XYZ file of C-alpha atoms in Angstrom:
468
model
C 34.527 -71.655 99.410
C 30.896 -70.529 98.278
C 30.466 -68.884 94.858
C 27.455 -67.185 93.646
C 25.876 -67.055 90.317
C 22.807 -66.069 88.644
C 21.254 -69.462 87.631
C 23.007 -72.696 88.522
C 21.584 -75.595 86.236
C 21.813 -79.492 86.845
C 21.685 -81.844 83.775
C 22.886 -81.151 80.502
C 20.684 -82.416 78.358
C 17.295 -81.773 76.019
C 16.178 -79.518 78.982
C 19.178 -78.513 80.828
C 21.594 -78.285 77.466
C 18.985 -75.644 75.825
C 18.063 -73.408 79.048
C 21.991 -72.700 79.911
C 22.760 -72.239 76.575
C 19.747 -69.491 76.136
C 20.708 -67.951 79.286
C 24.169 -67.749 78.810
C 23.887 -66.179 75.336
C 21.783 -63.273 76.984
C 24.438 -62.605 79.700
C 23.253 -64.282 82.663
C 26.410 -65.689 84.552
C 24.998 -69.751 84.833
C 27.043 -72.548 85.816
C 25.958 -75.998 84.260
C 26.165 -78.915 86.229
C 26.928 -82.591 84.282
C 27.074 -85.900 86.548
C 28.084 -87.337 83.244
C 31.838 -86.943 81.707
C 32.456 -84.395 78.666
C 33.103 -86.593 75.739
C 33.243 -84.708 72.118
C 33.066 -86.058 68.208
C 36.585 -86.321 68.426
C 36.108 -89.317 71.123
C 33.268 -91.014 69.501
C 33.824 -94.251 67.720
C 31.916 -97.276 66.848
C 32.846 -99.628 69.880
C 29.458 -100.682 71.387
C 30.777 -101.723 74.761
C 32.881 -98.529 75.087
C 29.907 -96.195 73.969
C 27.533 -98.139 76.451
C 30.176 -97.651 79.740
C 31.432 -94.260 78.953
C 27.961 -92.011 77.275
C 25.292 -94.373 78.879
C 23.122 -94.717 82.347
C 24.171 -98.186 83.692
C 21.416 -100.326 83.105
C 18.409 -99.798 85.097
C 14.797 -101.633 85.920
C 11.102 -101.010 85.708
C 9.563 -103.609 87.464
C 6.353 -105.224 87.123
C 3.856 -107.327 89.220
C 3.039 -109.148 85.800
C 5.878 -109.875 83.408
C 9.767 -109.152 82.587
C 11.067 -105.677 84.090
C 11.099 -102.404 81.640
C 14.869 -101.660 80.658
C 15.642 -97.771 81.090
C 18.356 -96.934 78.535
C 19.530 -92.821 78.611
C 22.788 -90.873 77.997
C 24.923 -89.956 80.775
C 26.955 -86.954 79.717
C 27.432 -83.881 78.387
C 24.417 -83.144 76.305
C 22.348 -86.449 77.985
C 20.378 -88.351 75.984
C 20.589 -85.676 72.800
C 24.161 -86.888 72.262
C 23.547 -90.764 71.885
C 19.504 -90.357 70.285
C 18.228 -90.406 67.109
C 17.724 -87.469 66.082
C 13.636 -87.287 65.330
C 12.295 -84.300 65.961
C 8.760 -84.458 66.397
C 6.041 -81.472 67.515
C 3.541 -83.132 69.540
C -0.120 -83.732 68.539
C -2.880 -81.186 69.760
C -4.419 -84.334 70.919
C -1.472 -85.215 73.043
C -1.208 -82.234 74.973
C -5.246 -81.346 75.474
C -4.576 -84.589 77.652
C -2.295 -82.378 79.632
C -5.000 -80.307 81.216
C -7.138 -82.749 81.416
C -4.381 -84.512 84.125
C -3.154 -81.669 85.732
C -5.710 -78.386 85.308
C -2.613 -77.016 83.815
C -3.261 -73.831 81.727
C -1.525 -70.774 79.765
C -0.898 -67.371 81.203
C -4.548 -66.006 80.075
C -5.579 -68.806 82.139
C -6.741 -71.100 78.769
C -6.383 -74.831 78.842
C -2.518 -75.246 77.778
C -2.332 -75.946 73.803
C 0.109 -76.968 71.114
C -0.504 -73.061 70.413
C 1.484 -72.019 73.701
C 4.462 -73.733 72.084
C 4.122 -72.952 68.365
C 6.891 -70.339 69.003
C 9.160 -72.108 71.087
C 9.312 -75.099 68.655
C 10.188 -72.543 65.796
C 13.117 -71.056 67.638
C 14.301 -74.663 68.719
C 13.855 -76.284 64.952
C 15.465 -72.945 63.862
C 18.704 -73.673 65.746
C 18.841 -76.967 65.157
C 18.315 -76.983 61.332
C 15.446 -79.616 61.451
C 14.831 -80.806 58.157
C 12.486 -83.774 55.759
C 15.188 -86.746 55.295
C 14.259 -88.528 52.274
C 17.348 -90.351 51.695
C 16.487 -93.976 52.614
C 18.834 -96.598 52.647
C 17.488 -100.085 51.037
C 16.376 -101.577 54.489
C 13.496 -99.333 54.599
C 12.496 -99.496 50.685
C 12.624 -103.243 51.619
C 10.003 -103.309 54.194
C 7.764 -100.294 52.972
C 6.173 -102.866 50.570
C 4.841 -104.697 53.731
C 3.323 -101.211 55.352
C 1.161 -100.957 51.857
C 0.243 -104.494 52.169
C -1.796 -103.530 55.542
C -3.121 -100.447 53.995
C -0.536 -98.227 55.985
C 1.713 -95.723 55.047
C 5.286 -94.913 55.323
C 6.603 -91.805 55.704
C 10.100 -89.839 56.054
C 10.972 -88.507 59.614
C 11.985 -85.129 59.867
C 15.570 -84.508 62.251
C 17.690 -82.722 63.591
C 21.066 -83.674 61.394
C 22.653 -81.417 58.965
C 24.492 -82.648 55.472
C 27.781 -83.826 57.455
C 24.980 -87.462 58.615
C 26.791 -90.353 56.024
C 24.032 -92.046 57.562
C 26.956 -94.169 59.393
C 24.536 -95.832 61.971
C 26.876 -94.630 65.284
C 24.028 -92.446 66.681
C 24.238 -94.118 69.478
C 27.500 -94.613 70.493
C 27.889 -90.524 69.387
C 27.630 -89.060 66.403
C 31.605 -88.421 65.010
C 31.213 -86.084 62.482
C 28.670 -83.365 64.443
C 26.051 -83.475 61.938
C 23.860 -84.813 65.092
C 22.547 -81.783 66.477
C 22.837 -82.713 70.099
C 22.376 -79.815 72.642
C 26.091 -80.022 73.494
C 27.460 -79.189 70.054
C 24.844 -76.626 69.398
C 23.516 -74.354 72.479
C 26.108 -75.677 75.319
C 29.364 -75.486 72.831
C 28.085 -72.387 71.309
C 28.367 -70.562 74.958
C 31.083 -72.414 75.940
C 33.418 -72.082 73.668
C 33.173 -68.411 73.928
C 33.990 -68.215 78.014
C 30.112 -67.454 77.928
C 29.116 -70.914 79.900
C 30.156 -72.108 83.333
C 30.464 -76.362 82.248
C 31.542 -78.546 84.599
C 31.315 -82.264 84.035
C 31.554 -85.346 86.441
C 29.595 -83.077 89.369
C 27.104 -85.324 91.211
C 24.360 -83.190 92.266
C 23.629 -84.371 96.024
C 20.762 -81.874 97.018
C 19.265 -78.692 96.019
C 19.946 -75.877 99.072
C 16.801 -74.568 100.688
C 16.194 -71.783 102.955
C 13.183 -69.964 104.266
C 11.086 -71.874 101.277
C 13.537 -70.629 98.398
C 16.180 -72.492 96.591
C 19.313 -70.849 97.346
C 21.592 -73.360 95.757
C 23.612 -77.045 95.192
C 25.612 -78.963 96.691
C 27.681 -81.275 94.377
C 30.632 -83.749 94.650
C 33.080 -83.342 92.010
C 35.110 -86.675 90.174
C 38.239 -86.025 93.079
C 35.336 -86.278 95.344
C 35.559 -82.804 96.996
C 32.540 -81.062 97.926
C 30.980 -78.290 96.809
C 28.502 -75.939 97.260
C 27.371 -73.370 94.364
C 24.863 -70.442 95.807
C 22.298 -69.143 93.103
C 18.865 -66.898 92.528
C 17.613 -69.560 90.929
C 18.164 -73.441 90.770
C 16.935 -75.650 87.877
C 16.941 -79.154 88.085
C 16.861 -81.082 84.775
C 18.661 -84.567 85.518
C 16.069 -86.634 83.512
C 12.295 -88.166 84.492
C 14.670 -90.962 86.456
C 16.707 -88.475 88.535
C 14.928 -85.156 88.708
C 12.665 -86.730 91.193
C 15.049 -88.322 93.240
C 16.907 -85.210 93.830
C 14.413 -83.247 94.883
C 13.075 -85.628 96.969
C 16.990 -85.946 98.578
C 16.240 -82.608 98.813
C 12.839 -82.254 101.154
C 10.137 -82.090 98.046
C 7.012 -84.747 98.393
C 3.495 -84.155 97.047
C 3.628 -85.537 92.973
C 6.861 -86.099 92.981
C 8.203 -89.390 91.490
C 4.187 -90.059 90.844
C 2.787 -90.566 87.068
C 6.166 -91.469 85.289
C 5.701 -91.955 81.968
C 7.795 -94.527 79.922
C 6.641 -94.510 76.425
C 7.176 -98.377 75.947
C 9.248 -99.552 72.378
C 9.794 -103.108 71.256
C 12.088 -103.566 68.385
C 10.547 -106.245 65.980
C 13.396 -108.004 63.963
C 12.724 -109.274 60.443
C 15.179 -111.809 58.592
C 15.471 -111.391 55.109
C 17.064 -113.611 52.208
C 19.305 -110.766 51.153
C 21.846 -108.880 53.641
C 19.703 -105.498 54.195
C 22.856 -103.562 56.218
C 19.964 -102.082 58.172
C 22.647 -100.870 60.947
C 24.402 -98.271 58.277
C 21.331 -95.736 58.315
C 20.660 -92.719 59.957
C 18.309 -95.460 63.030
C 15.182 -93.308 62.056
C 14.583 -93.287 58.880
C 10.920 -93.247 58.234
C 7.581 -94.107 60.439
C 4.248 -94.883 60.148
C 1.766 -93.029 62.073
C -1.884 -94.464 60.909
C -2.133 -95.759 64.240
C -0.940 -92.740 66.340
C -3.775 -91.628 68.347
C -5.409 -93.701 71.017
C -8.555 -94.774 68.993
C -6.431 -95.930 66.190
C -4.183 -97.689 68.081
C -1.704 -95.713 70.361
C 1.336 -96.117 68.990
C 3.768 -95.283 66.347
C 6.078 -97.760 63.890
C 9.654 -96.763 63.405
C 11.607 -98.079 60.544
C 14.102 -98.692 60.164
C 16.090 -99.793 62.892
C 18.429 -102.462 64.917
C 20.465 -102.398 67.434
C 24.212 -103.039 67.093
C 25.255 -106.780 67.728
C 25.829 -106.288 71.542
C 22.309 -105.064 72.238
C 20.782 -106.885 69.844
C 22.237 -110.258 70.926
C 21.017 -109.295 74.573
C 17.401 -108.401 73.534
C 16.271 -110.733 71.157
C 13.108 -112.882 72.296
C 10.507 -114.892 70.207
C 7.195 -116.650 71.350
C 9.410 -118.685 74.431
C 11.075 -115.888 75.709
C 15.282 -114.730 75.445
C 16.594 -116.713 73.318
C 19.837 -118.320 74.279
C 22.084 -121.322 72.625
C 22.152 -122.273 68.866
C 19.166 -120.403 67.844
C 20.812 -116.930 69.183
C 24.002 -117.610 67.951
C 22.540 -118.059 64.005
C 20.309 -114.947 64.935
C 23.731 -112.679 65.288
C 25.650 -115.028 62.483
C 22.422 -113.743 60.065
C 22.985 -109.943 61.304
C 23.317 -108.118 58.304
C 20.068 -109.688 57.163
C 17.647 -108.639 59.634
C 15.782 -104.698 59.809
C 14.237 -103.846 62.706
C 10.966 -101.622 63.268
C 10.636 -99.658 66.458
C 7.055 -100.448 67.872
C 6.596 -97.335 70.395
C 3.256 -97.223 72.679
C 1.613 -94.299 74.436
C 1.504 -95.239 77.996
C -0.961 -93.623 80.660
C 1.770 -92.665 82.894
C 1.682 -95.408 85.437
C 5.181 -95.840 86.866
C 6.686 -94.126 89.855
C 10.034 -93.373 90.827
C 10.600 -93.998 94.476
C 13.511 -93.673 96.644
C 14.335 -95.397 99.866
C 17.325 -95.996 102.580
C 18.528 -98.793 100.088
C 18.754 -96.529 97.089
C 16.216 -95.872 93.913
C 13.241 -98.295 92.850
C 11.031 -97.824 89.411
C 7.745 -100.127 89.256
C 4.961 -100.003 86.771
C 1.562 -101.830 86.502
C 0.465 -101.686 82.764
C -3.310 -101.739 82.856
C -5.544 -103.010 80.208
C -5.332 -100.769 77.682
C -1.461 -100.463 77.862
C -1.093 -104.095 77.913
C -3.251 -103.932 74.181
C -1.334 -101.438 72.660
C 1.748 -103.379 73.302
C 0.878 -106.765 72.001
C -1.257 -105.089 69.325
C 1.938 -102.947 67.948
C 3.632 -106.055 68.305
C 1.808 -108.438 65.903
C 0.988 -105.151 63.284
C 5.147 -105.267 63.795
C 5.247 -108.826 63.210
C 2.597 -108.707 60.039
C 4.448 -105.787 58.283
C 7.530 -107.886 58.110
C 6.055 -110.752 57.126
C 4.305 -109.095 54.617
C 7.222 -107.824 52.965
C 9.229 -111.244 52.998
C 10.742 -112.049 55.950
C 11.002 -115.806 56.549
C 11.736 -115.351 60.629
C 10.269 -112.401 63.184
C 11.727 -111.947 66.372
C 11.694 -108.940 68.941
C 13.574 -106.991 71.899
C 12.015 -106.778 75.666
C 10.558 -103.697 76.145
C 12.653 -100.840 76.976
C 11.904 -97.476 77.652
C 13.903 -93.857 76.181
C 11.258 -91.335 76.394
C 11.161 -91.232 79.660
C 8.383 -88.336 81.039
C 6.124 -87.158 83.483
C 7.781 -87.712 86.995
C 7.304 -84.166 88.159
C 4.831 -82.405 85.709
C 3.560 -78.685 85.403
C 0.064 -78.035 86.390
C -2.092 -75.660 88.336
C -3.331 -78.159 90.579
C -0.599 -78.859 92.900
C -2.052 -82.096 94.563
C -1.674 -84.019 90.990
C 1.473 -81.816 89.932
C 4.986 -80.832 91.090
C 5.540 -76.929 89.333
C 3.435 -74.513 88.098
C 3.222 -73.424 84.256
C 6.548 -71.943 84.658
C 8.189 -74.761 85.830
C 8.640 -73.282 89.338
C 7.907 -75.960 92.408
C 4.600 -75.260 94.160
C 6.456 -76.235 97.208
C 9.683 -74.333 96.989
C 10.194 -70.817 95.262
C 12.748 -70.107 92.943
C 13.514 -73.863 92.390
C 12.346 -74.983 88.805
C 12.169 -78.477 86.166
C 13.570 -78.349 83.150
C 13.315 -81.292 81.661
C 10.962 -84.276 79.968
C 9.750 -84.164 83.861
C 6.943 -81.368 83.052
C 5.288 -83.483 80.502
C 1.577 -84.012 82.228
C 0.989 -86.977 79.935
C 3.200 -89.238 77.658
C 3.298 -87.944 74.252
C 2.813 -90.333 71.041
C 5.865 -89.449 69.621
C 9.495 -88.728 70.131
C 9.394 -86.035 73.367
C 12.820 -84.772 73.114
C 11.655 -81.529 70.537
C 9.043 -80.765 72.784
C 11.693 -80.932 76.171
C 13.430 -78.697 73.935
C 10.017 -75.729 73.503
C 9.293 -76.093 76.837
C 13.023 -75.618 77.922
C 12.962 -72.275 75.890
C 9.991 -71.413 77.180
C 11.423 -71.305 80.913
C 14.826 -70.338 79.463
C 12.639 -66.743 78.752
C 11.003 -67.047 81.805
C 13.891 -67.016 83.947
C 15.350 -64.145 81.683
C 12.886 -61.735 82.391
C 11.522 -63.012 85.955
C 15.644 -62.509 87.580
């Protein structure tokens, strides 16, 4: 049986979550496609292992010609990454998206070079709805290491989020935030629809290929969990499975050019500082402050974020020091020291240098880092390391480098030989088939991307409103 709907959306989260739930609100009959499962606060508890196989991406690989592979980590269910992040929200820096144009020729609708000014509006409606606010209320792991920041002449300062007064700064932001105060996009603009009959959710439905006929997206075809086939006609399709998976399905589904080309990964460290005194840095709100001194690419390119650390699974599995993982007695008194050490997120702007590619024997991610992306890592690394030391730790050690802000894989431009849609989103290859998600981004951003996947997904979300 075929069904037919207005807008059929895949992925569910900081894209996906927000465009469904502005369409849906306005009366547009949208069904909402989630490969993940549809967990809730009510499921969400502080087992590590259970969070990681049940809200997570199984484990996946960047390689590289030159050193240890990038780890992807990214939420796989209802509300994506937004329901096991941090929280930050972040506008990007005029600076970070002039480099947009500059990549792709992209512009606005007067046919200016695309600014932070085209998204001014969208980011107020977003923060708006998500009741972003200043947190000031730092636990003792970051008043413990903010002496070190001064030390180096930097400066600390609180991160603004989207939690509301229900955060007891618990520390289970990634595993799912159980009392709501998270602001994921499934407890505020997929719920909100769905609760009212407004919202066509349907979880555990694998995406296989988008439906094209005559150069228009006419649909989906998905497998649900009893493995049954399906096949979901629309007037518009919107892909927003992630920077990973975006590309891949559209490539399963006939798209070349750009796609899968200039991935972005937005490479973090976490650099681990042990400390006389137990510093409980895993019972905070993981964001809690950052330094930015060193944000822009002549300062530095990249961002500290303190304070952080991983709970005891992940960091027993990360940890590394001058010789590489660390394994035997010296990682077992690591974890047996736990409550001592705090954690600072070193996060680099990359030049978007990855690719996604998919082949007969399934998907592959590789990444050169060039120069200037190898600097900015091991300089953001020893500032890390100095930081720490300067405020009293007697051992440093640090995670692999992992990537969460995944972006760029399919970006918006004008010029179609260096980009995959238009400024709308819409592919230049197939009409009526749109992104939606941290995808668009022309160039990696210096900070946290998922308010800005938000703005842009409102942005389209109008789009496709008044475009039907």
């Amino acid at each position: 049986m075929t069904e037919h709907h207005d807008v059929v959306i895949v992925g569910s989260g900081a894209g996906g979550g927000v465009i469904a739930g502005e369409l849906a609100e306005r009366g547009r009959d949208v069904v909402l496609l989630e490969t993940g499962p549809h967990y809730t606060a009510a499921d969400f508890t502080r087992f590590e292992a259970k969070a990681n196989h049940q809200l997570f991406w199984p484990i996946r690989f960047c390689h590289r010609p030159d050193g240890p592979p990038v780890v992807f980590l990214a939420g796989r269910c209802v509300g994506g990454t937004t329901t096991i992040n941090t929280k930050v929200a972040l506008r990007a820096h005029e600076r970070d998206v002039a480099k947009w144009h500059e990549a792709t020729g992209l512009t606005n609708e007067h046919g200016e070079p695309f600014s932070v000014r085209d998204l001014e509006p969208y980011y107020d409606r977003v923060e708006a709805r998500l009741g972003v606010r200043e947190r000031n209320d730092w636990t003792k792991s970051v008043h413990t290491v903010r002496p070190g920041f001064e030390a180096l002449g930097a400066h600390l300062e609180s991160v603004t989020s989207y939690t509301d007064e229900n955060c007891m700064r618990c520390g289970s932001c990634l595993q799912g935030c159980p009392t709501n105060a998270g602001k994921s996009t499934q407890n505020t603009y997929i719920h909100h629809a769905w609760a009212r009959g407004l919202l066509d959710l349907r979880a555990n439905a694998n995406v296989e290929r988008v439906l094209v006929d005559g150069g228009r997206a006419t649909g989906v075809e998905y497998t649900d969990a009893a493995g049954e086939r399906h096949v979901v006609e629309a007037e518009a399709v919107v892909v927003a499975g992630g920077a990973l998976n975006t590309p891949q399905l559209l490539m399963r589904s006939g798209l070349r050019g750009a796609v899968g080309r200039h991935l972005g990964l937005h490479p973090v460290r976490i650099v681990c500082g042990l400390f006389d005194e137990p510093q409980d840095a895993h019972l905070a709100y993981p964001i809690t402050a950052h330094c930015m001194d060193h944000q822009h690419d002549e300062d530095g390119g990249f961002v500290i974020e303190a304070s952080t650390i991983q709970d005891p699974i992940g960091f027993a599995t990360a940890l590394e020091d001058e010789n590489g993982p660390m394994w035997g007695e010296p990682l077992v008194e690591a974890v047996r020291n736990y409550r001592r050490w705090i954690g600072l997120l070193a996060m680099v702007t990359d030049e978007n240098n990855a690719t996604v590619e998919l082949g007969d024997d399934g998907e592959h991610f590789g990444v050169e880092f060039n120069e200037r992306e190898r600097k900015r890592l091991d300089d953001s690394l020893a500032f890390s390391r100095e930081v720490l030391l300067a405020a009293g730790a007697k051992q440093v050690l640090w995670s692999g480098i992992a990537s969460t802000h995944v972006q760029g894989s399919c970006r918006m431009g004008d010029d179609a030989s260096v980009s995959v849609v238009d400024r709308n989103g819409e592919t230049h290859e197939v009409k009526r088939l749109y992104v939606g998600d941290g995808s668009l981004v022309p160039r990696t951003m210096s900070v946290n991307p998922s308010l800005t996947i938000m703005a842009l997904a409102t942005r389209l979300a109008d789009h496709l409103d008044t475009s039907a």
